[in-house]
Amino acid sequence: MSRSAKRTLIALAVVCTLPVIASYLAFYVWKPQDRVNYGELITPTLLPDVSLPAPEGMPPVSRATVEGTWTLVYAGPGACGGSCASAIYAMRQTRVAQRRDMERVSRLWLVTDQAAPAGEVLAAHSDMHVAQADPQWLAAMPGAEQGVHFYLVDPLGYVMMRFPEQADIKRVIKDLERLLKYSALGR
């Protein structure tokens, strides 16, 4: 075999194996650090099929209540102070900002203590489901025991994203818009 034929063969072998090596490195070694979403993606956990008691005059809440819509869930005390009020307000604004997709989003407040939510808070958020939290439901929401967060539950009943209590509303809205745009799930 002539010298130029050997060079051609080696060049051909390098050109053919280079994409395989590059794809291996890209998949197993190089991990992108940037992400598009603001909320923390968590391991999806199915909500338990347990009926939760609601305040007087409101229907009880179960997994069937939240299935079929993307649901923003706030887990916090019934005595709704400043941070609670701002989290519930952020959830409402996030839902309203979806405009024509607003009906694909619902809201749920899980009361984590024995304090009854104030009537004026319930009246201001009449379209929000409210229920007494159950330990099984809280177990499905990672980090609920460490602090107050709000969560996103997909239309199949899986808790899949967590936001900080004092979340940046604009970034939460963008996350939800992106999910609604690319998902056919939900009404």
Short mmCIF file of C-alpha atoms in Angstrom, two decimals:
data_model
loop_
_atom_site.label_atom_id
_atom_site.label_comp_id
_atom_site.label_asym_id
_atom_site.label_seq_id
_atom_site.Cartn_x
_atom_site.Cartn_y
_atom_site.Cartn_z
CA MET A 1 0.00 0.00 0.00
CA SER A 2 1.40 3.36 -0.96
CA ARG A 3 2.04 6.16 1.51
CA SER A 4 -0.77 8.38 0.14
CA ALA A 5 -3.23 5.49 0.35
CA LYS A 6 -2.33 4.99 4.03
CA ARG A 7 -2.87 8.68 4.74
CA THR A 8 -6.23 8.57 2.99
CA LEU A 9 -7.26 5.50 4.98
CA ILE A 10 -6.19 7.09 8.29
CA ALA A 11 -7.98 10.35 7.41
CA LEU A 12 -11.13 8.41 6.52
CA ALA A 13 -10.98 6.47 9.81
CA VAL A 14 -10.56 9.69 11.81
CA VAL A 15 -13.43 11.40 9.98
CA CYS A 16 -15.70 8.39 10.59
CA THR A 17 -14.88 7.94 14.30
CA LEU A 18 -14.83 11.63 15.23
CA PRO A 19 -18.67 12.01 15.30
CA VAL A 20 -18.98 8.90 17.49
CA ILE A 21 -16.41 10.22 19.96
CA ALA A 22 -17.97 13.70 19.93
CA SER A 23 -21.46 12.32 20.58
CA TYR A 24 -20.17 10.18 23.46
CA LEU A 25 -18.47 13.19 25.05
CA ALA A 26 -21.53 15.40 24.53
CA PHE A 27 -23.88 12.87 26.10
CA TYR A 28 -21.83 11.45 28.97
CA VAL A 29 -19.23 14.10 29.82
CA TRP A 30 -20.46 17.58 28.94
CA LYS A 31 -23.41 18.61 31.09
CA PRO A 32 -24.97 22.00 30.31
CA GLN A 33 -25.26 24.22 33.38
CA ASP A 34 -27.91 26.59 32.07
CA ARG A 35 -31.59 25.82 32.16
CA VAL A 36 -34.63 27.59 30.88
CA ASN A 37 -37.06 26.94 33.72
CA TYR A 38 -37.24 29.04 36.89
CA GLY A 39 -39.05 26.53 39.09
CA GLU A 40 -37.18 23.56 40.49
CA LEU A 41 -38.04 20.37 38.64
CA ILE A 42 -38.61 17.60 41.15
CA THR A 43 -39.08 13.87 40.77
CA PRO A 44 -42.76 13.54 39.82
CA THR A 45 -44.81 12.13 42.69
CA LEU A 46 -48.44 11.08 42.26
CA LEU A 47 -50.80 12.73 44.72
CA PRO A 48 -52.54 10.16 46.94
CA ASP A 49 -56.19 9.45 46.27
CA VAL A 50 -57.32 10.70 49.66
CA SER A 51 -60.23 13.08 50.16
CA LEU A 52 -59.28 16.23 52.07
CA PRO A 53 -61.78 18.14 54.21
CA ALA A 54 -62.48 21.72 53.14
CA PRO A 55 -63.70 24.74 55.10
CA GLU A 56 -67.42 24.95 55.71
CA GLY A 57 -69.40 25.62 52.56
CA MET A 58 -66.67 24.36 50.22
CA PRO A 59 -66.47 20.94 48.56
CA PRO A 60 -63.86 18.43 49.75
CA VAL A 61 -60.72 18.10 47.64
CA SER A 62 -59.28 14.89 46.19
CA ARG A 63 -56.83 14.01 43.45
CA ALA A 64 -59.79 13.95 41.04
CA THR A 65 -60.35 17.65 41.83
CA VAL A 66 -56.96 18.63 40.42
CA GLU A 67 -56.74 16.08 37.60
CA GLY A 68 -57.40 17.53 34.19
CA THR A 69 -55.83 20.93 34.89
CA TRP A 70 -52.40 22.27 35.71
CA THR A 71 -52.73 23.12 39.39
CA LEU A 72 -50.73 25.62 41.44
CA VAL A 73 -50.67 24.34 45.03
CA TYR A 74 -49.75 26.46 48.03
CA ALA A 75 -48.96 24.53 51.22
CA GLY A 76 -49.00 26.87 54.19
CA PRO A 77 -50.70 27.89 57.43
CA GLY A 78 -54.33 28.92 57.64
CA ALA A 79 -53.48 32.18 59.41
CA CYS A 80 -52.57 33.93 56.19
CA GLY A 81 -49.95 36.58 56.92
CA GLY A 82 -48.01 38.74 54.49
CA SER A 83 -45.95 36.00 52.87
CA CYS A 84 -48.97 33.71 52.53
CA ALA A 85 -51.05 36.49 50.98
CA SER A 86 -48.30 37.32 48.50
CA ALA A 87 -47.89 33.64 47.51
CA ILE A 88 -51.65 33.23 46.96
CA TYR A 89 -51.71 36.52 45.03
CA ALA A 90 -48.77 35.32 42.90
CA MET A 91 -50.67 32.11 42.11
CA ARG A 92 -53.75 34.10 41.08
CA GLN A 93 -51.73 36.47 38.89
CA THR A 94 -49.93 33.52 37.30
CA ARG A 95 -53.28 31.94 36.43
CA VAL A 96 -54.83 35.17 35.12
CA ALA A 97 -51.73 35.92 33.01
CA GLN A 98 -52.36 32.77 30.98
CA ARG A 99 -55.25 34.62 29.26
CA ARG A 100 -56.98 32.16 26.90
CA ASP A 101 -55.32 29.20 28.65
CA MET A 102 -56.51 30.38 32.07
CA GLU A 103 -59.12 27.60 32.24
CA ARG A 104 -56.31 25.02 31.98
CA VAL A 105 -54.92 26.24 35.33
CA SER A 106 -56.47 25.88 38.79
CA ARG A 107 -55.30 26.76 42.30
CA LEU A 108 -55.30 24.87 45.60
CA TRP A 109 -54.40 26.03 49.10
CA LEU A 110 -53.44 23.20 51.47
CA VAL A 111 -53.81 24.47 55.02
CA THR A 112 -50.99 22.89 57.03
CA ASP A 113 -52.21 23.78 60.53
CA GLN A 114 -55.52 23.87 62.38
CA ALA A 115 -56.11 27.61 61.85
CA ALA A 116 -59.13 28.36 59.70
CA PRO A 117 -58.48 30.60 56.70
CA ALA A 118 -59.95 34.08 57.08
CA GLY A 119 -63.26 34.66 55.32
CA GLU A 120 -61.99 37.74 53.48
CA VAL A 121 -59.08 35.76 52.01
CA LEU A 122 -61.46 33.03 50.83
CA ALA A 123 -63.82 35.66 49.38
CA ALA A 124 -60.97 37.37 47.51
CA HIS A 125 -59.94 34.03 46.01
CA SER A 126 -63.33 32.39 45.48
CA ASP A 127 -62.13 30.33 42.48
CA MET A 128 -59.39 28.63 44.54
CA HIS A 129 -59.87 25.21 46.14
CA VAL A 130 -59.01 25.11 49.86
CA ALA A 131 -58.48 21.98 51.95
CA GLN A 132 -56.94 20.79 55.19
CA ALA A 133 -53.57 19.23 54.35
CA ASP A 134 -53.11 15.53 54.89
CA PRO A 135 -49.69 14.05 55.79
CA GLN A 136 -49.91 11.79 52.71
CA TRP A 137 -50.42 14.81 50.45
CA LEU A 138 -47.57 16.73 52.08
CA ALA A 139 -45.30 13.70 51.66
CA ALA A 140 -45.91 13.93 47.90
CA MET A 141 -44.54 17.49 47.97
CA PRO A 142 -40.78 17.39 48.58
CA GLY A 143 -39.54 20.13 50.86
CA ALA A 144 -42.96 21.06 52.26
CA GLU A 145 -41.74 20.19 55.75
CA GLN A 146 -38.67 22.45 55.37
CA GLY A 147 -40.53 25.61 54.50
CA VAL A 148 -43.40 27.11 52.62
CA HIS A 149 -43.37 26.69 48.85
CA PHE A 150 -45.87 26.48 46.11
CA TYR A 151 -45.97 23.63 43.67
CA LEU A 152 -47.15 22.80 40.19
CA VAL A 153 -49.19 19.63 39.69
CA ASP A 154 -49.65 18.35 36.16
CA PRO A 155 -53.08 17.32 34.77
CA LEU A 156 -52.37 13.66 35.58
CA GLY A 157 -51.99 14.41 39.31
CA TYR A 158 -48.17 14.40 39.58
CA VAL A 159 -46.35 17.05 41.62
CA MET A 160 -43.57 18.03 39.21
CA MET A 161 -42.23 21.50 40.00
CA ARG A 162 -41.58 23.62 43.10
CA PHE A 163 -41.29 27.40 43.41
CA PRO A 164 -40.03 29.42 46.39
CA GLU A 165 -42.67 31.17 48.48
CA GLN A 166 -41.43 34.61 47.44
CA ALA A 167 -41.16 33.64 43.78
CA ASP A 168 -40.59 36.07 40.92
CA ILE A 169 -44.09 36.14 39.40
CA LYS A 170 -42.87 37.01 35.91
CA ARG A 171 -40.59 33.98 35.81
CA VAL A 172 -43.32 31.68 37.17
CA ILE A 173 -45.67 32.98 34.46
CA LYS A 174 -43.05 32.22 31.79
CA ASP A 175 -42.60 28.66 33.13
CA LEU A 176 -46.32 28.01 33.05
CA GLU A 177 -46.75 29.61 29.61
CA ARG A 178 -44.01 27.34 28.27
CA LEU A 179 -45.65 24.25 29.77
CA LEU A 180 -49.08 25.13 28.43
CA LYS A 181 -47.67 25.88 24.99
CA TYR A 182 -45.88 22.56 24.61
CA SER A 183 -48.34 20.34 26.46
CA ALA A 184 -51.62 19.06 25.11
CA LEU A 185 -52.59 17.97 28.63
CA GLY A 186 -55.22 19.87 30.56
CA ARG A 187 -58.63 21.08 29.47
#
